Structure formats: structure tokens, C-alpha cells
């Protein structure tokens, strides 16, 4: 292959609008509609053609158009306003500084295989990426000392084309990142920073790109360098492309290369956040760093663990990344040797004994002190899923917590609706979006005004949908009549249901289509019709997902559904935004409890779109009986077909009996009063909590700040505390088999009177352990309502030493009225334990 270098020739920016370039290179533009407007206004057509990418726009815009803008008074006013806003944003005192002044320079590194930031930067496939992007934006808003790390995919995620038979075709572009809002990171001498990463039999070199996201940076690693062999250059080609071998290589580049890159840039994070298992190899590189600095591996493990945060994102077992022992061996043997581990011990770091695979989730769980799922329900499901690794520990107490996902409000709120909220919520409302009272003004908005804004957004959505469909049909060389009829599809006065997301089968895109006769009746009712817009990509290797698309596409061509059900192609951030601003109802039908969180419904709620969703992911936390609708109930059937049937039943009947009548119940101004009230209740009760500002603050308070504090203590004095804690843990493992509960005495009958004291005494054998190294406690649980809040622990203290290794412990409490089950247990205890079961050892009373 021959060697090519890049040369760009761009128009010259007039001096008085010179900062457009700074604006183009900070994706702050993407969540500030006025900033978009600055580019769009210069050449609307070009702005669309370049996919809203301002860097590409400035490379391609006509010099004359720029010069004209620089002379236009109105334009200059807007320009000044936007640039002032950007500079104020970059310089203002930040919230995080106010919350945690002592941590402002202690960087948090956030590693993710995907970042969904803007449609012009296709490094995302779905919810995981969007969440990462929104997380970074909120980190910037809050002024967190934060840095993102990802891969730069030359070909991105695929673009979806629907062919004339309704099959999805995937197309990969060759992105030119010199036309994207990223720049390469250079050394002091101006040469490009290059990061070497060891691979079997060779070194792969990485270039580092930097994206400014408001106040923070995300770095993207790129293997497409002439120093690399052709095969290696494509390692950072496709997101989730290639085989397992390609995947492990990508994950090594991300995890190991990412740590190296940060060090080379001069960033030394004090907390490390692994966003989904793909990035978990960062743990291994950090271990190697410490071991090479002379720290014993076991101490290094304790230290690395102390400030690592791991977020798991899927309850679907197949969603967890796994590798064969051969692949691990082939790709990581050098690192294994550097850690001084045998093949077997190295595999143990992530080995799943049941499935005989190296599991990235297990690696992350074992070496991260702070682990969480992404909704309350998902936290619970994750605890259940990993319970087998915590023998004898009640599922509620497994140390995997949850932080419920949110969305970045400025990114997802329609600008037109934002104007309305600015008018009624009081100035500065968006600076404290997590305070419910800031949203109180929603109830003051006149129904007419809210409805008008919604109607306009709906019209825009319909235009976009028609253009999308027209594009499909033109490309597929369909008949003139088929192309023209699109102009009559969708009516802004008709109740519109939106369903758009990844076409994974558990999301059950076709649930609504199960009973065709009934659906036809609903859609084609003369007085109260309904229309449905679908969109979404299936992973290129997910054949059942592609069949679902084909099934829906076929329906759209049946006479009864023509123009009433549409399938739009190439679901991306741009299309998501338009749909989420402009449909009436957002339908979500995952098979409970497979949806970890879901976030598109949160975006919908923010725009006054009504959620109609299975009680899965985030929805059970948000739904209050009057701010949306529920598909099915909260019961999970083992039999999937039965579950589907139950859900289908409520889906149709709720539509027929409640949703459709409510939507068409109009007053004399043709306003659906009750519906608008529902929109307001949704706006009042959902966005103030389900946003990334609240979410990132939760991460800060629960994980980042404790992790940073812990790291400081654990790494001091050459990792002395890490060493001590590790030795203590080893002591526990070595001696725990001696621990037993000899007897339990309760000085009460089985029926107590209210207010009476409940006293428990236990004789405990501790072997070589001493009483201050364990916690002995009465464990009370309400078996009828299991759940984390229904566990009550009553501490017992040593009152008497019976023999060398035996002690009497006693505890008491005044139990509330009712029936409770209790037992006595011993577990390890140390003031530096973050969780009760940081060491998963426990001994229960056998019978008493
Ligand atoms: C928000 C979003 C998602 C995630 O949606 P789910 O509700 O998790 O299915 C996926 N893709 C795009 C483009 C999005 O904007």
C-alpha cells in the first residue's frame, strides 16, 4: 500500500468571527442551539450535507458566505452572544468546586468503548454510548476534574440502509477525522504523541485524538498509523465489528493503551471508572505499573481496587464480554509474566468456573471496590446474577449497588420547548435542574401554549420522517407513485406512537403487532386513528433482530397499514432527537427484567412525550400511577410466550380504553385538556431526577469522592495501608474455617409484648481471630417483603471470654410490632472495609 498524508485547505475565517473555529472544536456547540444556528445560518444546505459537523462545515463553506456573515449585523450579534456564553461556561466557578473543593485537581478517568456525543462523531451503537456521552457532558457542566478515554473508530458503527425487500444493509464509511471536532495530541516538539502497546509478536502504535467537551476532554485512540501493519491499522476500524480476536485486541488497546496514553499526556487519575466490561483491562495495566515499581502484586491489587469503579450495563448474560483461555493466553502472556503470575492464577482474575470463560465483568467486579448497576431493578438483577460468587451471603447484601441512569437535559430538550420553559420556570432554572422546585412552574404553562409547541415539534418530526422514507425509496429506485405518496404519510392531528431503539430481540419491537386484526381496528378508526413510527438498527451479526426489521417493513407495505406504520432507516442521534421531540407516545416493550435502564424514555418525558412502557429499567422508579402508562405488570413469567401474551393484552386494551380516548378528548379549542395535564405531570415528576446532573452527582458522592480519598490513604507511605489491609484479608481467608457459632440464647419467649426488649447472646468460636476482627450480629429479615430495606442488623458486642478462642457476644433491641425472622452471624470486620462483605466470608448460626 502507498503512503498518504493529509493536507486540508480551508477558507479563511474573517477576523471578527474568528472564534467560530474554537466553537467548532468544542462539542459544547452540540447542546447549545444558538451555536448550531451560527453555522446553520451561513449555509443551511451545507449544514445538513455535512451532518451538522461544524469542522467539516468550516472546511467546505464558501469564502463569500463567510465574508457576508462577517458583515451581517444580526449575525454578529448572535456570534458575540454565543462566544460570550462559551467563554463564560469555560471560565465560570463550577458546582463541583463548591461541593468538593478539596478534590478539584484529582482527576477521574472514565473509560468506555462507546461515546455517543453528537451525530457527527459516530463512536456509539446505542444506549451505552449515549449514556457515556451524556455522562461526560454533565461532568463538564458540574466542573468535575474528569477525562474520558475511548477508541477512534475509523469506520464507526454501521450506517443502516433498508433495501427494497426490507432487509437491513450495513454500510461502513471511512471517516476522515481531520474533518471532525477532534485534534491529535502532540509532544512538546510538535510531533504526534505515539503510544506503543504490546500485542502477540509485535507492537501496535496508537495516535491519540482529543475532543473538547465543554470543560473536559475525551481522548480517542487510533491505530490507523503507517507504522502499523495493515491488519493492525484496522483494529480501530469498526465498533463491535470483527471476531473475538479483533475484540480482545480492541479491548487491550482501550484498557492498556488508555492507561499508557493518560500517563504520556501527564494525567494521573485518582479514580478510575470502567464503563462496562470492555474497558476492564485498564486494571491489568495499572497492576503492571505498580508491580514494575516494586509493589507486591497482592498489595497492588488492593490498591488498584481501592479507587476503581465499575458500572455493569446489561442483565442479559450474552451481553457480557467473554474470552477463551487460549485468547487470553495468546494476547496477555507477556503481561502475565510481568505480573509474575502462573497461567492458572492469571486466568482466575476473570475466570467463570461454570462457563469456562474469562469474563470481563468478573474481572471488573473482583478488582473494583465500587460496583453498580444502572437502575434499582438492574442493581437487584445484577446481585442475583452474580450471587453464585458470594456464597451464603444474602442477595440483598451483595456489594453491587445502583445509580439510575439519566439524560443530559440541554442535549435532549427541544429548543422550542426550552424557550417555553425559560418563560415559565424562571431564569436560571437549567442551572439547578435536579431541584424539583425549579420545575414547579410547569403547572403554570397554559395548555394551549404547551400544545402548540408540541404540535410544531410534531410537524417537524413528520417532515423528517417523510424525508427519510423518500430517501429510502429514491435510493431503492421505487416507482414515482411510491415516492410521491410519502408526502401524505403521517398526519400531525393523529395520535402518534414512536418506537425507536436498537433492534435486540429482548426489546420486542413486534409486540404491538401480535394481533393484526385488533391493530388494524385501532389504527384505522375513522374518528380516532393512530399511527406508528419505528426506527432502529440490529447488530450486523444479529439475524433475529434483522428479521424483526423485515417483519415490520413488510407490514408497512400492507394496504391496511400503508402510511400508518413507518419504518425509518439509520437511527442515530439526529433521528432520535427528532422522534423524541415530536411523537405523542413513546413505547417501550422490553421483556422484563432485561432492560438495564433504558434512557430514551427519559428523553421523551423531558419533551412532554408520554411513556407507555413495561415496568422495566428506570420506569418502575419514575412511574407514579399518573405520569404515563404501563404495559403489563411487574410479574415475571418463566414462560416467555406467556409473558408476551400478558403484555400484549394490556398493550391493546390500554390503548383502546384509555390512551386513544384521552388523546382525542378535546375542548372547544381542540386542545386535549386531560392529555396536556398528563404531559405536565410527566414533565413535573420525571426530568428533575432522571438527568445526568443528578446521576453524576450520585457517582461523585457514592463513588468518586470515596475512591479518591481512599486512594490517597492507600497509596501513602509506599502503599502501606493497601499492604496492611491485604495482609488482614489473607489472615481472614487463612483462619475463617475455624470460626463457628457454638450456641445462641435468646432470653425471650417467641412472643414479645410491644416495647419489650429482645436480648440475644451467642457463644462464638473465633480460632486465631480476635473479637475486634469480626462483627457478630443479629440478622433480621422480613421474609414476606425481601429487599435491601427489610434487613435489619443488630450489633452484638463481646461481653465475656469463655476460653482462649471462645467469646460470648450479646446484643439487644426493641423490635417493632409484627413477625420477623432472625439469625446470628459472624462476618469479617475492619474500619477500612467499604462494604459489609468486602471479603465475602460469613458464618451463620446453624440451629438454635
Ligand atoms: C437514547 C438513545 C438510545 C438508548 O435508548 P434506549 O431507551 O436505551 O433503548 C439509543 N440510541 C440513540 C440514538 C439514543 O439517542
XYZ file of N, CA and C and ligand atoms in Angstrom, residues 124-128 130 407 412 500-502 507 571-574 576-577 580 586 588 595 597-601 603 618, ligand 1:
102
model
N -20.659 5.354 18.621
C -21.662 4.774 19.520
C -22.549 3.824 18.738
N -23.133 2.861 19.457
C -24.118 1.987 18.812
C -25.482 2.134 19.449
N -25.531 2.535 20.701
C -26.841 2.649 21.348
C -26.720 3.260 22.719
N -27.603 2.780 23.606
C -27.762 3.402 24.915
C -26.479 3.554 25.725
N -25.617 2.544 25.671
C -24.376 2.601 26.456
C -23.550 3.813 26.049
N -24.593 6.522 24.364
C -25.289 7.778 24.660
C -25.132 8.140 26.121
N -30.362 11.526 31.617
C -30.006 12.084 30.314
C -29.574 13.543 30.493
N -31.033 17.050 25.097
C -32.238 16.364 24.629
C -33.501 17.197 24.648
N -38.333 3.465 18.825
C -37.037 3.501 18.150
C -35.953 3.181 19.153
N -35.168 2.195 18.821
C -34.070 1.762 19.678
C -33.337 0.650 18.950
N -32.254 0.155 19.545
C -31.570 -0.985 18.960
C -32.574 -2.127 18.793
N -36.042 -6.527 23.214
C -36.810 -5.276 23.247
C -38.187 -5.429 22.584
N -31.249 4.897 12.304
C -31.498 5.544 13.595
C -30.174 6.029 14.177
N -30.070 7.312 14.401
C -28.872 7.865 15.037
C -29.306 8.994 15.969
N -28.356 9.735 16.491
C -28.706 10.768 17.465
C -29.644 11.800 16.839
N -29.384 12.127 15.590
C -30.196 13.135 14.925
C -31.652 12.678 14.790
N -33.053 10.264 16.482
C -33.585 10.057 17.836
C -34.138 11.377 18.371
N -33.367 12.414 18.201
C -33.762 13.716 18.727
C -35.106 14.137 18.131
N -37.976 11.896 19.384
C -38.251 12.081 20.810
C -38.838 13.460 21.101
N -44.269 7.342 23.664
C -43.021 6.604 23.458
C -43.216 5.214 24.027
N -42.225 1.341 24.892
C -41.034 0.599 25.305
C -41.490 -0.751 25.843
N -34.088 -5.035 30.393
C -33.620 -3.688 30.094
C -32.970 -3.105 31.343
N -31.606 -0.193 32.051
C -32.227 1.074 32.416
C -33.109 1.552 31.266
N -32.470 1.797 30.108
C -33.186 2.495 29.037
C -33.106 3.972 29.373
N -32.857 4.783 28.375
C -32.828 6.220 28.630
C -33.682 6.997 27.654
N -34.072 6.354 26.535
C -34.802 7.138 25.541
C -36.129 7.638 26.125
N -36.731 6.844 26.991
C -37.987 7.281 27.608
C -37.804 8.509 28.488
N -35.659 10.856 27.778
C -35.588 11.957 26.810
C -36.997 12.336 26.371
N -35.557 1.870 34.253
C -35.806 3.083 35.049
C -37.290 3.315 35.340
C -31.078 7.427 23.957
C -30.656 6.642 22.795
C -30.560 5.254 22.876
C -30.907 4.487 24.135
O -32.249 4.187 24.117
P -32.894 3.008 24.987
O -34.058 3.603 25.657
O -31.855 2.601 25.970
O -33.239 1.926 24.062
C -30.156 4.545 21.754
N -29.848 5.175 20.608
C -29.936 6.506 20.482
C -29.573 7.145 19.191
C -30.343 7.283 21.565
O -30.407 8.609 21.447
